Amino acid sequence: MKFFEKILIANRGEIAIRVMRACREMDIETVGIYSSADTNALHVRYADEAFCVGEAHPSKSYLNIERIIDIAKKSGAEAIHPGYGFLAENYRFAKVCQDEGIVFIGPRSKTIQAMGSKIGSKKLMKSAGVPVLPGTDDGISDIEMAKKVAIEIGYPVIVKASAGGGGIGMQIVDDENALEDAITGSMRIAKSAFGDATVFIEKYLVKPRHIEFQVLADEHGHAVHLYDRECSIQRRHQKLVEEAPSPIMTEDLRERMSASALKVAKVSDYTNAGSVEFLYSNGNYYFMEMNTRLQVEHTITEFITGIDLVRQQIAIAAGETLPFEQSDVSIRGHAIECRINAEDPLNNFAADPGKIIRYRSPGGPGIRVDSGIHMGYTIPPNYDSMIAKLCAWDSTRPETIKRMRRAISEYIILGIKTTLPLHYAIMNSQQFIDGNTHTHFLQEEHIIKSLDRYKRDEEARMQTLAGSFEQGKKVAAITAAVNHYIQQKKV
Ligand code: ADP
């Protein structure tokens, strides 16, 4: 069945292509948008038609609501898929789409708004009986009050922006002396990044695990969960490696956590795809937030459940009823995703955009690569540094890890620095193999040591290469001289 004739994809890079692929399989035409920095991007070529949406800066292109709506109307797109990032969790955008008679492929505007506030959503979940971490119930307006709450819950605490995302504006505070500065600093960052200075504090868990549940809900009151993902391996509070299911999941824990996730979906009147994020520590879990969009890591859920999340999103947005019930959804095997970022893991993850001079992506059984890059492509410096997602599936976790190692060693990306060496170190770490991860895993001694070793090896490789290059130059010079002599003498 054809749900829409034409969909506009209000995004770029791998996720724009991911959505377009689903559309192509569903016989739906696609409209792409691109900024002046993305004229040569793959998603522009993949789209059935594509329009320039503005200048490189996101505020002038991928965040330009008026222009995007204009293109949707001009091209005759009936629906807009926002991908993730950019306008995906902008309730105003969802509302404008609705007002203009364009279907927004995501939850309702009011749900996005309610869940966009970490304070508001925490309050809602607490009243519904979902466990949350102790902290201030409202935004901090009074430092003395914040100090009182921090003493009550005990240090360390974390200061967070209510409208926050991408780990921006978070500050960990170990004692009272640092609290006031952290709050004012966090407010300043929140104001400039999200236009909302509201911050709150909650108990900081020292080495928790990040576990989330994928949910799907239709407009007719049916909601199912698609199991869990473990996303504990992070840098700057942002995920780098995800796996599904979580290696520590037990039947009992899954039953409790999935019941909470479905409760979150129910009390927020949720529709479409979403993820309920929890922190887990010492047998307890706490609701952190709900992401009202398709996640980067949806791929691994697709691997273990066999359900195409983008197809389901499109069908739900068209008013369809979910075609399966909870009892129809089961887990098959294990999947891992490694985020390949144009960053230098040996230099504090400094962004390293630039030209890709050699590119070969891995393949074979159980491997999926979602990317927007290719040989000769120049990564623009204007956007997120994630350039590809490497996913592996196999029937057990140990086999998946081995498969991922094999895929990483097949992956060639030259010309820029990437997170690939770090992923290789992680996949070879005994602690990871044992499933013993937490949100500070990348600061573990053995990971740092293994990266250091890689750095030394790389330097040695470079020296050898430089040596043979010099050697090569000498040989070439001698050959040229001999040739010249031969020609002169007509030997
Ligand atoms: P954002 O929306 O900015 O991505 P989240 O609330 O989803 O922020 O948190 C991102 C990450 O920050 C978590 O996965 C975790 O590593 C860390 N974090 C957030 N809150 C806490 C907390 N209370 N204790 C420990 N770590 C936390």
Short mmCIF file of C-alpha atoms and ligand atoms in Angstrom, two decimals:
data_model
loop_
_atom_site.label_atom_id
_atom_site.label_comp_id
_atom_site.label_asym_id
_atom_site.label_seq_id
_atom_site.Cartn_x
_atom_site.Cartn_y
_atom_site.Cartn_z
CA MET A 1 0.00 0.00 0.00
CA LYS A 2 1.20 3.48 -0.85
CA PHE A 3 0.84 5.86 2.09
CA PHE A 4 2.09 9.04 0.44
CA GLU A 5 3.03 10.05 -3.11
CA LYS A 6 5.88 12.32 -2.09
CA ILE A 7 7.85 13.04 1.09
CA LEU A 8 10.29 15.86 1.79
CA ILE A 9 13.29 14.89 3.90
CA ALA A 10 14.30 17.89 5.99
CA ASN A 11 17.81 16.69 6.73
CA ARG A 12 21.19 15.84 5.25
CA GLY A 13 23.83 13.11 5.25
CA GLU A 14 23.32 9.49 6.18
CA ILE A 15 19.91 9.94 7.82
CA ALA A 16 18.46 11.73 4.78
CA ILE A 17 19.62 8.80 2.62
CA ARG A 18 18.28 6.28 5.17
CA VAL A 19 14.80 7.81 4.97
CA MET A 20 14.98 8.11 1.17
CA ARG A 21 15.87 4.43 0.93
CA ALA A 22 12.70 3.51 2.85
CA CYS A 23 10.69 5.81 0.56
CA ARG A 24 12.15 4.19 -2.54
CA GLU A 25 11.20 0.76 -1.24
CA MET A 26 7.70 2.05 -0.59
CA ASP A 27 7.36 3.67 -4.05
CA ILE A 28 7.22 7.13 -2.52
CA GLU A 29 8.98 9.97 -4.33
CA THR A 30 11.51 11.98 -2.36
CA VAL A 31 12.33 15.66 -2.15
CA GLY A 32 15.75 16.54 -0.77
CA ILE A 33 16.97 19.85 0.57
CA TYR A 34 20.56 21.05 0.74
CA SER A 35 22.59 24.00 1.87
CA SER A 36 25.22 25.75 -0.26
CA ALA A 37 27.86 23.63 1.58
CA ASP A 38 26.14 20.42 0.47
CA THR A 39 25.76 20.92 -3.29
CA ASN A 40 27.83 17.78 -3.93
CA ALA A 41 26.45 15.69 -1.09
CA LEU A 42 25.21 12.18 -1.76
CA HIS A 43 21.72 12.79 -0.34
CA VAL A 44 21.17 15.44 -3.01
CA ARG A 45 21.92 12.91 -5.74
CA TYR A 46 19.86 10.20 -4.08
CA ALA A 47 16.69 12.33 -3.89
CA ASP A 48 14.25 12.27 -6.82
CA GLU A 49 14.38 16.06 -6.76
CA ALA A 50 16.35 18.43 -4.55
CA PHE A 51 16.24 22.12 -3.76
CA CYS A 52 18.78 24.48 -2.26
CA VAL A 53 17.43 25.67 1.07
CA GLY A 54 20.00 28.36 1.87
CA GLU A 55 23.47 29.11 3.09
CA ALA A 56 25.81 26.76 4.92
CA HIS A 57 24.98 27.87 8.45
CA PRO A 58 22.18 25.62 9.76
CA SER A 59 20.08 28.60 10.88
CA LYS A 60 20.00 29.73 7.26
CA SER A 61 19.24 26.33 5.73
CA TYR A 62 18.33 23.12 7.59
CA LEU A 63 16.67 25.13 10.38
CA ASN A 64 14.88 27.56 8.11
CA ILE A 65 11.25 26.53 8.69
CA GLU A 66 9.67 29.02 6.30
CA ARG A 67 11.90 28.03 3.40
CA ILE A 68 11.44 24.29 4.01
CA ILE A 69 7.65 24.63 4.08
CA ASP A 70 7.89 26.67 0.91
CA ILE A 71 9.85 23.90 -0.84
CA ALA A 72 7.40 21.25 0.42
CA LYS A 73 4.49 23.18 -1.05
CA LYS A 74 6.25 24.00 -4.30
CA SER A 75 7.26 20.37 -4.83
CA GLY A 76 3.91 18.96 -3.77
CA ALA A 77 5.26 16.91 -0.84
CA GLU A 78 2.44 15.71 1.40
CA ALA A 79 4.64 14.84 4.36
CA ILE A 80 7.97 15.83 5.92
CA HIS A 81 10.39 13.47 7.63
CA PRO A 82 12.73 15.47 9.88
CA GLY A 83 15.37 12.76 10.51
CA TYR A 84 17.23 13.50 13.76
CA GLY A 85 18.83 16.74 14.93
CA PHE A 86 17.96 20.03 13.17
CA LEU A 87 14.14 20.40 13.33
CA ALA A 88 13.32 16.87 14.49
CA GLU A 89 12.38 17.91 18.02
CA ASN A 90 11.13 21.39 17.26
CA TYR A 91 7.48 21.50 18.29
CA ARG A 92 6.93 24.76 16.40
CA PHE A 93 7.99 23.10 13.17
CA ALA A 94 5.59 20.19 13.77
CA LYS A 95 2.83 22.74 14.42
CA VAL A 96 3.58 24.76 11.29
CA CYS A 97 3.47 21.55 9.21
CA GLN A 98 0.09 20.71 10.71
CA ASP A 99 -1.23 24.24 10.10
CA GLU A 100 -0.07 24.09 6.49
CA GLY A 101 -1.73 20.72 5.91
CA ILE A 102 1.57 18.82 5.64
CA VAL A 103 1.98 15.61 7.65
CA PHE A 104 4.87 15.78 10.11
CA ILE A 105 6.36 12.28 10.42
CA GLY A 106 6.78 12.20 14.17
CA PRO A 107 4.75 12.72 17.32
CA ARG A 108 2.23 15.49 17.82
CA SER A 109 3.53 19.02 18.38
CA LYS A 110 2.24 19.14 21.95
CA THR A 111 3.98 15.87 22.84
CA ILE A 112 7.29 17.15 21.43
CA GLN A 113 6.85 20.32 23.46
CA ALA A 114 6.05 18.47 26.68
CA MET A 115 8.96 16.04 26.30
CA GLY A 116 11.34 18.80 25.15
CA SER A 117 11.45 20.06 28.70
CA LYS A 118 13.59 17.76 30.84
CA ILE A 119 12.06 19.32 33.96
CA GLY A 120 8.47 19.00 32.70
CA SER A 121 8.88 15.44 31.47
CA LYS A 122 10.61 14.34 34.70
CA LYS A 123 7.76 15.80 36.72
CA LEU A 124 5.17 14.06 34.55
CA MET A 125 6.96 10.71 34.87
CA LYS A 126 7.45 11.07 38.61
CA SER A 127 3.71 11.62 39.06
CA ALA A 128 3.03 8.54 36.90
CA GLY A 129 5.20 6.41 39.19
CA VAL A 130 8.19 6.06 36.82
CA PRO A 131 11.45 6.21 38.84
CA VAL A 132 13.42 9.47 38.43
CA LEU A 133 16.63 10.74 40.03
CA PRO A 134 16.20 13.08 43.00
CA GLY A 135 16.85 16.78 42.37
CA THR A 136 15.15 20.15 42.04
CA ASP A 137 11.57 19.82 40.78
CA ASP A 138 11.65 23.16 38.98
CA GLY A 139 14.14 25.46 37.30
CA ILE A 140 16.67 27.04 39.66
CA SER A 141 15.92 30.65 40.44
CA ASP A 142 17.52 30.81 43.86
CA ILE A 143 21.09 29.65 44.58
CA GLU A 144 20.45 29.12 48.31
CA MET A 145 17.55 26.82 47.50
CA ALA A 146 19.75 24.88 45.03
CA LYS A 147 22.43 24.51 47.70
CA LYS A 148 19.84 23.11 50.11
CA VAL A 149 18.62 20.53 47.58
CA ALA A 150 22.21 19.54 46.70
CA ILE A 151 22.97 18.85 50.38
CA GLU A 152 19.77 16.82 50.69
CA ILE A 153 20.52 14.59 47.69
CA GLY A 154 24.27 14.56 48.37
CA TYR A 155 27.21 15.52 46.15
CA PRO A 156 28.16 14.92 43.37
CA VAL A 157 25.25 16.56 41.54
CA ILE A 158 24.80 17.44 37.88
CA VAL A 159 23.51 20.77 36.57
CA LYS A 160 21.48 20.30 33.39
CA ALA A 161 19.72 22.56 30.90
CA SER A 162 16.01 21.80 30.82
CA ALA A 163 15.83 22.39 27.06
CA GLY A 164 19.21 20.70 26.56
CA GLY A 165 20.41 18.13 24.09
CA GLY A 166 23.69 16.67 22.85
CA GLY A 167 25.17 16.84 26.33
CA ILE A 168 25.40 20.65 26.03
CA GLY A 169 25.22 22.71 29.21
CA MET A 170 25.80 19.81 31.65
CA GLN A 171 28.16 20.37 34.54
CA ILE A 172 29.18 17.93 37.23
CA VAL A 173 29.61 19.49 40.66
CA ASP A 174 31.59 17.76 43.42
CA ASP A 175 31.07 20.22 46.26
CA GLU A 176 29.21 23.34 47.28
CA ASN A 177 32.06 25.72 46.40
CA ALA A 178 31.64 24.94 42.71
CA LEU A 179 27.83 24.96 42.59
CA GLU A 180 27.09 28.63 41.98
CA ASP A 181 29.61 28.97 39.13
CA ALA A 182 28.33 25.77 37.54
CA ILE A 183 24.74 27.02 37.65
CA THR A 184 25.53 30.42 36.16
CA GLY A 185 27.83 28.85 33.53
CA SER A 186 25.23 26.29 32.58
CA MET A 187 22.52 28.99 32.36
CA ARG A 188 24.69 31.03 30.01
CA ILE A 189 25.38 28.06 27.74
CA ALA A 190 21.70 27.00 27.80
CA LYS A 191 20.56 30.49 26.87
CA SER A 192 22.86 30.74 23.89
CA ALA A 193 22.43 27.16 22.67
CA PHE A 194 18.69 26.65 23.26
CA GLY A 195 17.32 30.16 23.85
CA ASP A 196 16.16 29.01 27.31
CA ALA A 197 18.30 29.55 30.42
CA THR A 198 16.31 27.19 32.67
CA VAL A 199 18.60 24.73 34.48
CA PHE A 200 18.03 22.19 37.24
CA ILE A 201 20.10 19.85 39.36
CA GLU A 202 19.84 16.15 40.00
CA LYS A 203 21.86 13.45 41.70
CA TYR A 204 24.93 12.56 39.65
CA LEU A 205 25.54 8.84 39.29
CA VAL A 206 29.27 8.15 39.10
CA LYS A 207 29.52 5.22 36.69
CA PRO A 208 25.99 4.50 35.46
CA ARG A 209 24.90 2.69 32.34
CA HIS A 210 22.75 4.37 29.73
CA ILE A 211 19.95 2.00 28.69
CA GLU A 212 17.07 3.06 26.45
CA PHE A 213 13.92 1.46 25.08
CA GLN A 214 12.59 1.92 21.57
CA VAL A 215 8.84 2.44 21.38
CA LEU A 216 6.39 2.66 18.51
CA ALA A 217 2.86 3.99 19.01
CA ASP A 218 0.07 4.48 16.49
CA GLU A 219 -2.75 7.02 16.55
CA HIS A 220 -5.26 4.41 17.69
CA GLY A 221 -3.92 3.77 21.17
CA HIS A 222 -1.58 0.86 20.41
CA ALA A 223 1.99 1.03 21.69
CA VAL A 224 4.73 -1.58 21.66
CA HIS A 225 8.35 -1.53 22.73
CA LEU A 226 11.10 -2.88 20.49
CA TYR A 227 13.43 -3.81 23.33
CA ASP A 228 16.48 -2.17 24.75
CA ARG A 229 19.74 -0.62 23.62
CA GLU A 230 22.83 -0.09 25.70
CA CYS A 231 24.47 3.27 24.89
CA SER A 232 26.96 3.65 27.71
CA ILE A 233 30.11 4.21 25.65
CA GLN A 234 30.11 7.97 25.21
CA ARG A 235 32.39 10.93 24.67
CA ARG A 236 31.30 14.32 26.02
CA HIS A 237 28.00 12.72 27.11
CA GLN A 238 27.36 11.70 23.50
CA LYS A 239 27.05 8.12 22.35
CA LEU A 240 29.84 6.47 20.38
CA VAL A 241 29.04 2.74 20.53
CA GLU A 242 25.59 1.23 21.01
CA GLU A 243 24.42 -2.33 21.23
CA ALA A 244 21.12 -4.15 21.31
CA PRO A 245 20.09 -5.75 23.54
CA SER A 246 21.90 -4.49 26.64
CA PRO A 247 24.42 -7.11 27.82
CA ILE A 248 23.20 -6.83 31.42
CA MET A 249 19.51 -7.21 30.68
CA THR A 250 17.65 -9.87 32.65
CA GLU A 251 14.06 -10.94 32.14
CA ASP A 252 12.97 -9.27 35.34
CA LEU A 253 14.76 -5.97 34.62
CA ARG A 254 13.44 -5.92 31.07
CA GLU A 255 9.92 -6.45 32.28
CA ARG A 256 10.16 -3.56 34.72
CA MET A 257 11.98 -1.16 32.40
CA SER A 258 9.81 -1.86 29.36
CA ALA A 259 6.67 -1.39 31.49
CA SER A 260 8.05 2.03 32.54
CA ALA A 261 8.90 2.89 28.92
CA LEU A 262 5.38 2.06 27.79
CA LYS A 263 3.98 4.07 30.67
CA VAL A 264 6.06 7.05 29.51
CA ALA A 265 4.57 6.61 26.02
CA LYS A 266 1.07 6.36 27.44
CA VAL A 267 1.14 9.35 29.79
CA SER A 268 2.72 11.54 27.11
CA ASP A 269 0.02 10.53 24.61
CA TYR A 270 2.81 9.38 22.33
CA THR A 271 2.53 8.59 18.64
CA ASN A 272 5.18 7.45 16.13
CA ALA A 273 8.72 6.30 17.02
CA GLY A 274 10.49 7.42 20.18
CA SER A 275 13.11 6.35 22.69
CA VAL A 276 12.83 6.38 26.44
CA GLU A 277 16.23 6.92 28.03
CA PHE A 278 17.15 5.63 31.48
CA LEU A 279 20.24 5.66 33.65
CA TYR A 280 20.95 2.39 35.40
CA SER A 281 23.05 1.87 38.49
CA ASN A 282 23.24 -0.92 41.11
CA GLY A 283 20.03 -2.64 40.10
CA ASN A 284 18.01 0.59 39.91
CA TYR A 285 16.94 2.56 36.87
CA TYR A 286 15.79 6.15 36.49
CA PHE A 287 13.94 7.92 33.67
CA MET A 288 16.18 10.55 32.10
CA GLU A 289 14.27 11.81 29.06
CA MET A 290 12.30 10.80 26.01
CA ASN A 291 13.69 11.49 22.56
CA THR A 292 10.74 12.23 20.32
CA ARG A 293 12.33 11.16 17.05
CA LEU A 294 14.17 8.45 15.20
CA GLN A 295 17.50 7.87 16.92
CA VAL A 296 20.89 7.51 15.24
CA GLU A 297 21.09 4.01 16.71
CA HIS A 298 17.68 2.80 15.41
CA THR A 299 19.67 0.55 13.04
CA ILE A 300 20.61 -1.97 15.73
CA THR A 301 16.98 -2.30 16.83
CA GLU A 302 16.11 -2.98 13.19
CA PHE A 303 18.75 -5.71 13.14
CA ILE A 304 17.49 -7.55 16.24
CA THR A 305 13.75 -7.16 15.63
CA GLY A 306 13.65 -7.27 11.83
CA ILE A 307 11.29 -4.26 11.90
CA ASP A 308 12.01 -1.32 9.58
CA LEU A 309 11.47 1.68 11.83
CA VAL A 310 11.29 4.27 9.06
CA ARG A 311 8.60 2.30 7.22
CA GLN A 312 6.65 2.07 10.45
CA GLN A 313 7.05 5.80 11.05
CA ILE A 314 5.66 6.57 7.62
CA ALA A 315 2.74 4.15 8.01
CA ILE A 316 1.87 5.53 11.46
CA ALA A 317 2.00 9.11 10.16
CA ALA A 318 -0.45 8.06 7.43
CA GLY A 319 -2.86 6.95 10.15
CA GLU A 320 -2.25 3.21 9.89
CA THR A 321 -2.67 0.83 12.81
CA LEU A 322 0.50 -0.96 13.99
CA PRO A 323 0.61 -4.24 12.07
CA PHE A 324 1.92 -6.26 15.04
CA GLU A 325 1.39 -6.65 18.76
CA GLN A 326 3.90 -6.88 21.57
CA SER A 327 3.86 -10.67 21.48
CA ASP A 328 4.86 -10.60 17.79
CA VAL A 329 8.08 -8.71 18.50
CA SER A 330 11.03 -10.80 19.59
CA ILE A 331 14.81 -10.46 19.71
CA ARG A 332 16.97 -12.31 17.22
CA GLY A 333 20.71 -12.19 17.83
CA HIS A 334 22.80 -9.24 18.85
CA ALA A 335 23.78 -5.98 17.08
CA ILE A 336 26.44 -3.33 17.64
CA GLU A 337 26.82 0.13 16.11
CA CYS A 338 30.07 2.10 15.93
CA ARG A 339 29.70 5.76 15.09
CA ILE A 340 32.40 6.81 12.66
CA ASN A 341 33.13 10.47 13.31
CA ALA A 342 35.53 12.75 11.45
CA GLU A 343 37.37 13.34 14.71
CA ASP A 344 40.77 12.61 16.16
CA PRO A 345 40.31 10.28 19.13
CA LEU A 346 44.00 10.81 19.94
CA ASN A 347 43.50 14.54 20.25
CA ASN A 348 40.49 14.95 22.50
CA PHE A 349 38.08 14.18 19.64
CA ALA A 350 38.94 17.39 17.78
CA ALA A 351 36.85 17.62 14.60
CA ASP A 352 38.81 16.79 11.45
CA PRO A 353 36.71 17.59 8.39
CA GLY A 354 38.36 17.50 4.97
CA LYS A 355 38.71 15.50 1.79
CA ILE A 356 38.43 11.71 1.72
CA ILE A 357 41.19 10.55 -0.60
CA ARG A 358 40.65 6.79 -0.27
CA TYR A 359 37.43 5.08 0.72
CA ARG A 360 36.37 1.46 0.91
CA SER A 361 33.50 0.38 3.11
CA PRO A 362 33.19 -3.11 4.58
CA GLY A 363 30.54 -5.63 3.62
CA GLY A 364 29.73 -9.29 3.86
CA PRO A 365 27.35 -11.12 6.16
CA GLY A 366 25.66 -9.17 8.93
CA ILE A 367 27.22 -5.81 8.11
CA ARG A 368 25.36 -2.56 7.48
CA VAL A 369 26.99 0.77 6.68
CA ASP A 370 24.82 3.90 6.64
CA SER A 371 26.81 6.86 5.40
CA GLY A 372 26.69 9.94 3.23
CA ILE A 373 30.35 9.86 2.18
CA HIS A 374 32.40 8.49 -0.70
CA MET A 375 35.87 8.69 -2.24
CA GLY A 376 36.73 12.26 -3.17
CA TYR A 377 34.02 13.73 -0.95
CA THR A 378 34.95 16.79 1.09
CA ILE A 379 33.30 16.81 4.50
CA PRO A 380 32.09 20.35 5.20
CA PRO A 381 33.07 21.78 8.61
CA ASN A 382 29.61 23.19 9.24
CA TYR A 383 27.75 20.15 10.57
CA ASP A 384 27.91 17.23 12.97
CA SER A 385 31.09 15.19 12.71
CA MET A 386 29.38 11.81 12.37
CA ILE A 387 30.03 10.62 8.82
CA ALA A 388 29.03 6.95 8.91
CA LYS A 389 27.47 4.27 11.07
CA LEU A 390 29.02 0.84 10.99
CA CYS A 391 26.65 -1.83 12.30
CA ALA A 392 27.22 -5.54 12.78
CA TRP A 393 24.76 -8.32 13.54
CA ASP A 394 25.29 -11.95 14.45
CA SER A 395 23.49 -14.59 16.45
CA THR A 396 25.38 -14.02 19.71
CA ARG A 397 27.19 -11.08 21.32
CA PRO A 398 30.71 -12.63 21.12
CA GLU A 399 30.18 -13.42 17.43
CA THR A 400 28.93 -9.89 16.76
CA ILE A 401 32.04 -8.42 18.40
CA LYS A 402 34.26 -10.58 16.19
CA ARG A 403 32.27 -9.59 13.12
CA MET A 404 32.60 -5.93 14.04
CA ARG A 405 36.38 -6.31 14.42
CA ARG A 406 36.53 -7.90 10.98
CA ALA A 407 34.45 -5.06 9.49
CA ILE A 408 36.56 -2.35 11.15
CA SER A 409 39.72 -3.86 9.71
CA GLU A 410 38.13 -3.84 6.24
CA TYR A 411 37.09 -0.19 6.53
CA ILE A 412 39.45 2.23 4.76
CA ILE A 413 38.98 5.97 5.16
CA LEU A 414 42.05 8.03 4.28
CA GLY A 415 42.56 11.79 4.23
CA ILE A 416 40.86 12.54 7.54
CA LYS A 417 41.15 11.29 11.11
CA THR A 418 38.31 9.09 12.29
CA THR A 419 37.14 7.20 15.36
CA LEU A 420 37.89 3.84 13.67
CA PRO A 421 41.10 3.11 15.68
CA LEU A 422 39.21 3.79 18.89
CA HIS A 423 36.47 1.37 17.87
CA TYR A 424 39.09 -1.27 17.20
CA ALA A 425 40.51 -0.71 20.69
CA ILE A 426 37.02 -0.97 22.22
CA MET A 427 36.16 -4.18 20.35
CA ASN A 428 39.40 -5.72 21.61
CA SER A 429 38.95 -4.58 25.20
CA GLN A 430 38.36 -7.46 27.62
CA GLN A 431 36.18 -5.18 29.71
CA PHE A 432 33.93 -4.53 26.72
CA ILE A 433 33.92 -8.21 25.80
CA ASP A 434 32.76 -8.93 29.37
CA GLY A 435 29.91 -6.43 28.86
CA ASN A 436 31.28 -4.34 31.68
CA THR A 437 30.68 -0.81 30.33
CA HIS A 438 29.61 2.48 31.86
CA THR A 439 29.39 6.12 30.79
CA HIS A 440 33.06 6.80 31.64
CA PHE A 441 34.34 3.72 29.84
CA LEU A 442 36.53 5.76 27.45
CA GLN A 443 38.50 7.11 30.37
CA GLU A 444 39.51 3.58 31.40
CA GLU A 445 43.27 3.01 31.63
CA HIS A 446 43.40 0.15 29.14
CA ILE A 447 41.53 2.10 26.43
CA ILE A 448 43.84 5.10 26.82
CA LYS A 449 46.88 2.80 26.78
CA SER A 450 45.66 0.97 23.72
CA LEU A 451 45.16 4.29 21.89
CA ASP A 452 48.60 5.45 22.91
CA ARG A 453 49.99 2.24 21.48
CA TYR A 454 48.10 2.86 18.25
CA LYS A 455 49.53 6.38 18.08
CA ARG A 456 53.09 5.08 18.47
CA ASP A 457 52.49 2.36 15.88
CA GLU A 458 51.05 4.92 13.50
CA GLU A 459 54.03 7.21 13.91
CA ALA A 460 56.33 4.27 13.20
CA ARG A 461 54.28 3.37 10.12
CA MET A 462 54.47 6.95 8.89
CA GLN A 463 58.25 7.03 9.35
CA THR A 464 58.63 3.80 7.41
CA LEU A 465 56.39 5.17 4.68
CA ALA A 466 58.32 8.44 4.59
CA GLY A 467 61.57 6.40 4.42
CA SER A 468 60.38 4.34 1.49
CA PHE A 469 59.08 7.50 -0.15
CA GLU A 470 62.57 9.04 0.10
CA GLN A 471 64.03 5.77 -1.13
CA GLY A 472 61.52 5.82 -3.99
CA LYS A 473 62.47 9.38 -4.88
CA LYS A 474 66.17 8.36 -5.06
CA VAL A 475 65.40 5.37 -7.27
CA ALA A 476 63.25 7.56 -9.53
CA ALA A 477 66.04 10.17 -9.79
CA ILE A 478 68.63 7.53 -10.70
CA THR A 479 66.25 5.98 -13.27
CA ALA A 480 65.59 9.41 -14.81
CA ALA A 481 69.33 10.14 -14.96
CA VAL A 482 70.06 6.78 -16.60
CA ASN A 483 67.24 7.32 -19.11
CA HIS A 484 68.59 10.75 -19.89
CA TYR A 485 72.11 9.33 -20.39
CA ILE A 486 70.75 6.58 -22.64
CA GLN A 487 68.90 9.12 -24.76
CA GLN A 488 71.89 11.44 -25.02
CA LYS A 489 74.26 8.69 -26.00
CA LYS A 490 71.59 6.89 -28.04
CA VAL A 491 72.87 3.68 -26.48
P1 ADP B 1 21.23 15.26 26.38
O1 ADP B 1 19.76 15.41 26.18
O2 ADP B 1 21.98 16.55 26.43
O3 ADP B 1 21.85 14.25 25.45
P2 ADP B 1 20.82 13.39 28.55
O4 ADP B 1 19.97 13.81 29.68
O5 ADP B 1 20.23 12.47 27.52
O6 ADP B 1 21.41 14.68 27.84
O7 ADP B 1 22.16 12.73 29.12
C1 ADP B 1 23.24 12.39 28.29
C2 ADP B 1 24.29 11.65 29.09
O8 ADP B 1 24.77 12.46 30.18
C3 ADP B 1 23.81 10.37 29.74
O9 ADP B 1 23.81 9.28 28.87
C4 ADP B 1 24.84 10.23 30.87
O10 ADP B 1 26.07 9.75 30.38
C5 ADP B 1 25.06 11.66 31.31
N1 ADP B 1 24.14 11.99 32.44
C6 ADP B 1 23.01 12.71 32.38
N2 ADP B 1 22.43 12.82 33.60
C7 ADP B 1 23.23 12.15 34.47
C8 ADP B 1 23.20 11.88 35.88
N3 ADP B 1 22.22 12.34 36.64
N4 ADP B 1 24.19 11.13 36.41
C9 ADP B 1 25.21 10.66 35.62
N5 ADP B 1 25.30 10.88 34.32
C10 ADP B 1 24.33 11.62 33.73
#
